[in-house]
Tab-separated table of C-alpha atoms and ligand atoms in Angstrom:
chain	number	residue	atom	x	y	z
A	1	MET	CA	-64.871	45.285	6.063
A	2	VAL	CA	-61.559	44.392	7.679
A	3	LYS	CA	-59.718	41.768	5.650
A	4	LYS	CA	-58.458	38.556	7.202
A	5	VAL	CA	-55.197	36.783	6.439
A	6	THR	CA	-54.269	33.452	7.998
A	7	VAL	CA	-50.611	32.541	8.273
A	8	VAL	CA	-49.976	28.823	8.771
A	9	GLY	CA	-46.678	28.072	10.475
A	10	ALA	CA	-45.786	30.405	13.332
A	11	GLY	CA	-42.052	29.894	12.858
A	12	ASN	CA	-39.545	32.405	11.573
A	13	VAL	CA	-41.168	33.256	8.234
A	14	GLY	CA	-44.764	32.959	9.463
A	15	ALA	CA	-44.390	35.063	12.596
A	16	THR	CA	-42.432	37.727	10.722
A	17	ALA	CA	-45.090	37.832	7.997
A	18	ALA	CA	-47.778	38.201	10.697
A	19	GLN	CA	-45.817	41.103	12.177
A	20	ARG	CA	-45.460	42.876	8.837
A	21	LEU	CA	-49.150	42.359	7.912
A	22	ALA	CA	-50.248	43.807	11.256
A	23	GLU	CA	-47.788	46.695	11.279
A	24	LYS	CA	-48.895	47.731	7.799
A	25	GLU	CA	-52.455	47.458	9.132
A	26	LEU	CA	-53.439	45.468	6.048
A	27	CYS	CA	-55.749	43.017	7.799
A	28	ASP	CA	-56.514	41.015	10.922
A	29	VAL	CA	-54.190	38.039	11.270
A	30	VAL	CA	-54.777	34.454	12.402
A	31	LEU	CA	-51.535	32.622	13.149
A	32	VAL	CA	-51.769	28.813	13.117
A	33	ASP	CA	-49.187	26.242	14.219
A	34	ILE	CA	-49.226	22.683	15.505
A	35	ILE	CA	-47.009	23.515	18.471
A	36	GLU	CA	-49.213	24.344	21.425
A	37	GLY	CA	-48.624	27.789	22.865
A	38	VAL	CA	-46.294	29.113	20.154
A	39	PRO	CA	-48.846	30.862	17.922
A	40	GLN	CA	-50.714	32.049	21.035
A	41	GLY	CA	-47.543	33.411	22.651
A	42	LYS	CA	-46.279	35.121	19.508
A	43	SER	CA	-49.700	36.647	18.807
A	44	LEU	CA	-49.939	38.008	22.328
A	45	ASP	CA	-46.471	39.485	22.029
A	46	LEU	CA	-47.336	41.080	18.652
A	47	ALA	CA	-50.609	42.445	20.054
A	48	GLN	CA	-48.692	44.075	22.885
A	49	ALA	CA	-46.419	45.821	20.377
A	50	ALA	CA	-49.469	47.299	18.635
A	51	PRO	CA	-49.888	50.360	20.894
A	52	ILE	CA	-46.264	51.309	20.242
A	53	GLU	CA	-46.341	50.457	16.536
A	54	LYS	CA	-49.658	52.292	16.247
A	55	HIS	CA	-51.964	49.807	14.570
A	56	ASP	CA	-55.299	48.210	15.412
A	57	ALA	CA	-54.912	44.917	13.580
A	58	HIS	CA	-56.161	41.974	15.634
A	59	ILE	CA	-53.816	39.022	15.874
A	60	GLN	CA	-54.956	35.645	17.125
A	61	GLY	CA	-52.805	32.548	17.638
A	62	VAL	CA	-54.406	29.103	17.390
A	63	ASN	CA	-53.706	25.377	16.952
A	64	SER	CA	-56.764	24.636	14.809
A	65	TYR	CA	-58.484	26.149	11.803
A	66	GLU	CA	-61.923	27.361	12.951
A	67	ALA	CA	-60.694	30.914	13.529
A	68	SER	CA	-59.244	30.995	10.009
A	69	ALA	CA	-62.711	30.683	8.444
A	70	ASN	CA	-63.361	32.945	5.458
A	71	SER	CA	-59.821	34.249	5.182
A	72	ASP	CA	-59.170	36.452	2.167
A	73	ILE	CA	-55.670	34.991	1.884
A	74	VAL	CA	-53.840	32.095	3.526
A	75	ILE	CA	-50.044	32.204	3.557
A	76	ILE	CA	-48.571	28.732	4.077
A	77	THR	CA	-45.146	28.603	5.720
A	78	ALA	CA	-45.622	25.317	7.601
A	79	GLY	CA	-42.831	22.800	7.247
A	80	ILE	CA	-39.169	22.362	7.984
A	81	PRO	CA	-36.501	24.781	6.704
A	82	ARG	CA	-33.045	23.921	5.338
A	83	LYS	CA	-29.960	23.183	7.416
A	84	PRO	CA	-26.408	23.817	6.132
A	85	GLY	CA	-25.572	21.418	3.286
A	86	MET	CA	-29.213	20.715	2.462
A	87	SER	CA	-30.846	21.749	-0.791
A	88	ARG	CA	-34.449	22.928	-0.870
A	89	ASP	CA	-35.280	19.641	-2.606
A	90	ASP	CA	-34.137	17.667	0.457
A	91	LEU	CA	-37.252	18.957	2.246
A	92	LEU	CA	-39.601	17.274	-0.220
A	93	ALA	CA	-40.652	14.118	1.647
A	94	THR	CA	-41.476	15.893	4.916
A	95	ASN	CA	-43.018	19.093	3.648
A	96	ARG	CA	-45.317	17.574	1.035
A	97	LYS	CA	-47.222	15.730	3.788
A	98	ILE	CA	-47.391	18.848	5.944
A	99	VAL	CA	-48.536	21.106	3.093
A	100	LYS	CA	-51.173	18.624	1.909
A	101	ASN	CA	-52.619	18.294	5.409
A	102	VAL	CA	-52.572	22.059	6.000
A	103	VAL	CA	-54.211	22.887	2.662
A	104	GLN	CA	-57.029	20.390	3.218
A	105	GLN	CA	-57.873	22.007	6.550
A	106	VAL	CA	-57.520	25.564	5.253
A	107	VAL	CA	-59.806	24.929	2.295
A	108	HIS	CA	-62.471	23.368	4.489
A	109	TYR	CA	-62.897	26.673	6.343
A	110	SER	CA	-62.031	29.107	3.522
A	111	PRO	CA	-63.212	27.639	0.214
A	112	GLN	CA	-62.887	30.998	-1.568
A	113	THR	CA	-59.473	31.994	-0.254
A	114	ILE	CA	-56.277	32.665	-2.192
A	115	LEU	CA	-53.258	30.545	-1.230
A	116	ILE	CA	-49.761	32.000	-1.122
A	117	ILE	CA	-47.326	29.113	-0.759
A	118	VAL	CA	-43.952	29.691	0.901
A	119	SER	CA	-42.914	26.213	2.122
A	120	ASN	CA	-40.050	24.577	0.217
A	121	PRO	CA	-39.305	23.049	-2.203
A	122	LEU	CA	-41.502	25.875	-3.389
A	123	ASP	CA	-42.552	24.862	-6.884
A	124	ALA	CA	-43.335	21.276	-5.844
A	125	MET	CA	-45.308	22.501	-2.808
A	126	CYS	CA	-47.412	24.655	-5.157
A	127	HIS	CA	-48.367	21.479	-7.021
A	128	VAL	CA	-49.332	19.815	-3.736
A	129	ALA	CA	-51.465	22.845	-2.824
A	130	LEU	CA	-53.174	23.043	-6.218
A	131	GLU	CA	-54.088	19.367	-6.067
A	132	ALA	CA	-55.117	19.264	-2.403
A	133	SER	CA	-57.251	22.418	-2.706
A	134	GLY	CA	-58.932	21.713	-6.031
A	135	PHE	CA	-58.707	25.488	-6.537
A	136	PRO	CA	-58.512	27.159	-9.929
A	137	LYS	CA	-54.951	28.060	-10.901
A	138	ASN	CA	-55.406	31.797	-10.258
A	139	ARG	CA	-55.863	31.113	-6.523
A	140	VAL	CA	-52.637	29.163	-5.872
A	141	ILE	CA	-49.509	31.324	-6.024
A	142	GLY	CA	-45.948	30.567	-5.013
A	143	MET	CA	-43.589	33.044	-3.385
A	144	ALA	CA	-40.061	32.910	-4.792
A	145	GLY	CA	-39.452	35.449	-7.558
A	146	VAL	CA	-40.177	38.488	-5.389
A	147	LEU	CA	-37.572	37.278	-2.885
A	148	ASP	CA	-34.978	36.275	-5.472
A	149	ALA	CA	-35.450	39.595	-7.299
A	150	ALA	CA	-35.163	41.518	-4.004
A	151	ARG	CA	-31.859	39.794	-3.348
A	152	LEU	CA	-30.576	40.798	-6.777
A	153	ARG	CA	-31.893	44.346	-6.226
A	154	ALA	CA	-30.066	44.616	-2.910
A	155	PHE	CA	-26.804	43.417	-4.488
A	156	ILE	CA	-27.129	45.839	-7.439
A	157	ALA	CA	-27.834	48.757	-5.090
A	158	ALA	CA	-24.769	47.949	-2.968
A	159	GLU	CA	-22.557	47.490	-6.035
A	160	LEU	CA	-23.536	50.827	-7.611
A	161	ASN	CA	-24.042	52.731	-4.354
A	162	VAL	CA	-27.578	53.855	-5.213
A	163	SER	CA	-30.876	53.609	-3.407
A	164	VAL	CA	-32.588	50.224	-3.454
A	165	GLU	CA	-35.713	52.157	-4.429
A	166	ASN	CA	-34.156	52.906	-7.823
A	167	ILE	CA	-33.671	49.256	-8.663
A	168	SER	CA	-36.034	46.808	-10.268
A	169	ALA	CA	-34.988	43.297	-11.144
A	170	LEU	CA	-36.504	40.207	-12.622
A	171	VAL	CA	-35.818	36.591	-11.707
A	172	LEU	CA	-37.798	33.834	-13.426
A	173	GLY	CA	-37.835	30.042	-13.253
A	174	GLY	CA	-37.930	27.591	-10.380
A	175	HIS	CA	-36.874	28.548	-6.852
A	176	GLY	CA	-33.585	26.679	-6.874
A	177	ASP	CA	-30.096	26.642	-8.317
A	178	THR	CA	-31.472	26.880	-11.860
A	179	MET	CA	-33.416	30.134	-11.247
A	180	VAL	CA	-33.102	32.607	-14.109
A	181	PRO	CA	-32.063	36.155	-13.140
A	182	LEU	CA	-32.558	38.444	-16.167
A	183	PRO	CA	-30.001	41.306	-16.226
A	184	ARG	CA	-31.563	42.768	-19.397
A	185	PHE	CA	-34.789	43.396	-17.473
A	186	SER	CA	-33.027	44.595	-14.321
A	187	THR	CA	-32.748	48.377	-14.192
A	188	VAL	CA	-31.427	51.319	-12.202
A	189	ALA	CA	-33.839	54.259	-12.564
A	190	GLY	CA	-34.923	52.731	-15.865
A	191	VAL	CA	-31.418	51.985	-17.216
A	192	PRO	CA	-30.640	48.268	-17.732
A	193	ILE	CA	-27.698	47.087	-15.602
A	194	THR	CA	-26.118	45.722	-18.778
A	195	GLU	CA	-25.326	49.409	-19.558
A	196	LEU	CA	-23.865	50.097	-16.128
A	197	MET	CA	-21.737	47.091	-15.163
A	198	THR	CA	-19.279	44.740	-16.782
A	199	ALA	CA	-20.471	41.278	-17.758
A	200	GLU	CA	-18.160	39.834	-15.068
A	201	ARG	CA	-19.674	41.926	-12.278
A	202	ILE	CA	-23.189	41.100	-13.435
A	203	GLU	CA	-22.318	37.410	-13.452
A	204	ALA	CA	-20.948	37.710	-9.908
A	205	LEU	CA	-24.187	39.310	-8.661
A	206	VAL	CA	-26.307	36.757	-10.516
A	207	THR	CA	-24.340	33.905	-8.934
A	208	ARG	CA	-24.699	35.458	-5.489
A	209	THR	CA	-28.452	35.758	-6.092
A	210	ARG	CA	-28.693	32.076	-7.064
A	211	ASN	CA	-26.888	31.172	-3.840
A	212	GLY	CA	-28.661	33.862	-1.806
A	213	GLY	CA	-30.624	31.417	0.324
A	214	ALA	CA	-27.682	29.074	0.890
A	215	GLU	CA	-25.418	31.999	1.886
A	216	ILE	CA	-27.806	32.855	4.727
A	217	VAL	CA	-28.339	29.206	5.746
A	218	GLY	CA	-24.541	28.887	5.998
A	219	LEU	CA	-24.298	31.944	8.231
A	220	LEU	CA	-27.256	31.151	10.493
A	221	LYS	CA	-26.289	27.438	10.897
A	222	THR	CA	-29.823	26.672	12.132
A	223	GLY	CA	-32.793	27.670	10.001
A	224	SER	CA	-32.961	29.747	6.849
A	225	ALA	CA	-33.698	33.332	5.801
A	226	TYR	CA	-36.936	34.849	7.016
A	227	TYR	CA	-36.983	38.652	7.071
A	228	ALA	CA	-36.852	39.061	3.280
A	229	PRO	CA	-39.043	35.986	2.605
A	230	ALA	CA	-41.713	37.398	4.933
A	231	SER	CA	-41.488	40.803	3.218
A	232	ALA	CA	-41.894	39.131	-0.169
A	233	ALA	CA	-44.996	37.155	0.869
A	234	VAL	CA	-46.532	40.281	2.382
A	235	GLU	CA	-45.895	42.334	-0.772
A	236	MET	CA	-47.873	39.711	-2.696
A	237	ALA	CA	-50.652	39.683	-0.088
A	238	GLU	CA	-50.867	43.486	-0.150
A	239	ALA	CA	-51.205	43.521	-3.943
A	240	ILE	CA	-54.148	41.102	-3.649
A	241	LEU	CA	-55.834	42.729	-0.633
A	242	LYS	CA	-55.688	46.174	-2.254
A	243	ASP	CA	-56.480	44.864	-5.760
A	244	LYS	CA	-53.404	46.725	-6.988
A	245	LYS	CA	-52.936	44.877	-10.309
A	246	LYS	CA	-49.243	44.772	-9.440
A	247	ILE	CA	-46.832	42.877	-11.648
A	248	LEU	CA	-44.545	40.644	-9.610
A	249	PRO	CA	-42.560	37.505	-10.395
A	250	CYS	CA	-44.407	34.574	-8.780
A	251	ALA	CA	-44.658	30.824	-9.220
A	252	ALA	CA	-47.755	30.332	-11.386
A	253	TYR	CA	-49.332	27.242	-12.929
A	254	LEU	CA	-48.595	27.509	-16.631
A	255	THR	CA	-50.875	26.088	-19.284
A	256	GLY	CA	-48.970	26.802	-22.472
A	257	GLU	CA	-47.329	30.143	-21.591
A	258	TYR	CA	-43.594	30.203	-22.310
A	259	GLY	CA	-44.078	26.834	-24.063
A	260	LEU	CA	-44.672	25.147	-20.675
A	261	ASP	CA	-47.719	23.175	-19.687
A	262	GLY	CA	-48.972	21.757	-16.401
A	263	LEU	CA	-46.135	23.140	-14.296
A	264	PHE	CA	-45.552	25.833	-11.637
A	265	VAL	CA	-42.726	28.089	-12.781
A	266	GLY	CA	-41.726	31.613	-11.768
A	267	VAL	CA	-42.969	34.184	-14.297
A	268	PRO	CA	-44.225	37.774	-14.069
A	269	VAL	CA	-47.905	37.850	-13.121
A	270	LYS	CA	-50.457	40.553	-12.390
A	271	LEU	CA	-51.795	40.265	-8.823
A	272	GLY	CA	-55.195	41.666	-7.887
A	273	LYS	CA	-58.274	40.706	-5.895
A	274	ASN	CA	-58.702	37.489	-7.926
A	275	GLY	CA	-55.145	36.349	-7.287
A	276	ILE	CA	-53.251	35.839	-10.535
A	277	GLU	CA	-55.212	37.950	-13.025
A	278	GLN	CA	-52.774	37.675	-15.908
A	279	ILE	CA	-49.569	35.875	-16.793
A	280	ILE	CA	-47.237	38.285	-18.552
A	281	SER	CA	-45.410	36.831	-21.539
A	282	LEU	CA	-42.013	38.440	-22.039
A	283	PRO	CA	-40.142	38.380	-25.331
A	284	LEU	CA	-37.189	36.260	-24.213
A	285	LYS	CA	-33.974	35.858	-26.177
A	286	ASP	CA	-32.946	32.332	-27.101
A	287	GLU	CA	-30.463	31.863	-24.278
A	288	GLU	CA	-32.957	33.251	-21.734
A	289	LYS	CA	-35.660	30.903	-23.003
A	290	GLN	CA	-33.231	27.960	-22.813
A	291	ALA	CA	-32.361	28.855	-19.219
A	292	LEU	CA	-36.066	29.026	-18.334
A	293	LEU	CA	-36.742	25.652	-19.965
A	294	LYS	CA	-33.794	24.122	-18.096
A	295	SER	CA	-35.138	25.498	-14.831
A	296	ALA	CA	-38.629	24.202	-15.645
A	297	ALA	CA	-37.139	20.753	-16.386
A	298	ALA	CA	-35.628	20.707	-12.891
A	299	VAL	CA	-39.050	21.556	-11.411
A	300	ARG	CA	-40.726	18.839	-13.490
A	301	GLU	CA	-38.161	16.272	-12.333
A	302	LEU	CA	-38.919	17.121	-8.708
A	303	VAL	CA	-42.674	16.973	-9.231
A	304	LEU	CA	-42.329	13.560	-10.893
A	305	ALA	CA	-40.116	12.324	-8.043
A	306	MET	CA	-42.812	13.468	-5.639
A	307	GLN	CA	-45.564	11.741	-7.594
A	308	ASN	CA	-43.514	8.518	-7.542
A	309	MET	CA	-43.435	8.689	-3.741
A	310	GLY	CA	-47.151	7.893	-3.934
B	1	NAD	N1	-40.281	30.275	-0.885
B	1	NAD	C1	-39.235	30.857	-0.342
B	1	NAD	O1	-38.568	31.671	-0.951
B	1	NAD	C2	-38.871	30.536	1.089
B	1	NAD	C3	-38.053	31.401	1.826
B	1	NAD	C4	-37.767	31.087	3.159
B	1	NAD	C5	-38.277	29.922	3.733
B	1	NAD	N2	-39.034	29.090	2.974
B	1	NAD	C6	-39.590	27.850	3.525
B	1	NAD	O2	-40.643	28.184	4.423
B	1	NAD	C7	-40.792	27.155	5.396
B	1	NAD	C8	-40.799	27.783	6.784
B	1	NAD	O3	-39.542	28.345	7.094
B	1	NAD	P1	-39.268	28.922	8.574
B	1	NAD	O4	-37.902	29.477	8.552
B	1	NAD	O5	-40.395	29.755	9.023
B	1	NAD	O6	-39.276	27.550	9.410
B	1	NAD	P2	-39.603	27.380	10.971
B	1	NAD	O7	-39.124	26.030	11.365
B	1	NAD	O8	-39.115	28.560	11.744
B	1	NAD	O9	-41.205	27.403	11.022
B	1	NAD	C9	-41.994	26.404	10.469
B	1	NAD	C10	-43.209	26.255	11.373
B	1	NAD	O10	-44.124	25.329	10.753
B	1	NAD	C11	-44.761	24.657	11.798
B	1	NAD	N3	-45.430	23.453	11.321
B	1	NAD	C12	-44.888	22.254	10.989
B	1	NAD	N4	-45.851	21.394	10.623
B	1	NAD	C13	-47.027	22.076	10.711
B	1	NAD	C14	-48.383	21.712	10.476
B	1	NAD	N5	-48.708	20.487	10.049
B	1	NAD	N6	-49.330	22.640	10.696
B	1	NAD	C15	-49.006	23.885	11.122
B	1	NAD	N7	-47.745	24.276	11.352
B	1	NAD	C16	-46.767	23.384	11.163
B	1	NAD	C17	-43.641	24.355	12.790
B	1	NAD	O11	-44.150	24.026	14.071
B	1	NAD	C18	-42.868	25.678	12.746
B	1	NAD	O12	-43.302	26.563	13.767
B	1	NAD	C19	-39.624	26.183	5.137
B	1	NAD	O13	-40.063	25.097	4.354
B	1	NAD	C20	-38.635	27.026	4.351
B	1	NAD	O14	-37.770	26.245	3.544
B	1	NAD	C21	-39.344	29.374	1.679
């Protein structure tokens, strides 16, 4: 049977994710937005590219949730993005209401679906989605680590003048300034970058990764990055749709792993048809563990601030 993925938010990230899902012919796509005409117009445009791009995925744009019924996955990108000078956390008050409302409607029509959250501030929005859905923790997954790691991979590839395909990288922690890129677990054809670059160069790439989102916001002036974020969300969706058992860094609800409890934090997880099928525990060195705990503390602070908003 053809799979169905609903993408909520037909803006930059959502529409690009819909395009990538269709062009990879992974599923039929339902694109939802509150703005009348936008999801319909973008879907029609994408459908008209299909003969040239050679796929038969059906794409439907709507302003309500009936057509999303029984989706295998729902990717949530609804909300406002950052403007120059804003942190992801500045989006909290607006996006928590949007994400709560969206999740309630999604869940009504797709009680068995798997949620991939993209809206920022990412880790806090995962908490909103977990609570509003009442889903088990394996079915609420945040997209951040795949994107942050892809940024680091792109920078390593450019620095060493090798194919991006040779690079793997790992970034843990919250999706913010305290994210934890792990050079020791970042490799070029299997060789850790710590063997290939000076500590100074590694630090420069790590810093650029931490500021990767802000660098693009500063250049675009309006809106934030969307090509790589859409690719990252679609890689996660593909792993689930194809039951690949693929290990990717994602925001997952931890219940004791890494010494953290009751919090969404970016860690390596195994993605398959049940969503998060395993949380991978890495043997972290002291300073890496400290950095992860610091990042988790920043997430917890934000979640508490959100809870105090009532
Ligand atoms: N997790 C990540 O790594 C990551 C990366 C990039 C962007 N983001 C976040 O993703 C979100 C979307 O970014 P974008 O660039 O696509 O923004 P965008 O403004 O282009 O699109 C957002 C869309 O959401 C829609 N929307 C708003 N309220 C809605 C509702 N209640 N129901 C349905 N749709 C609604 C808007 O109409 C708009 O079309 C932002 O919060 C951004 O910060 C996260």
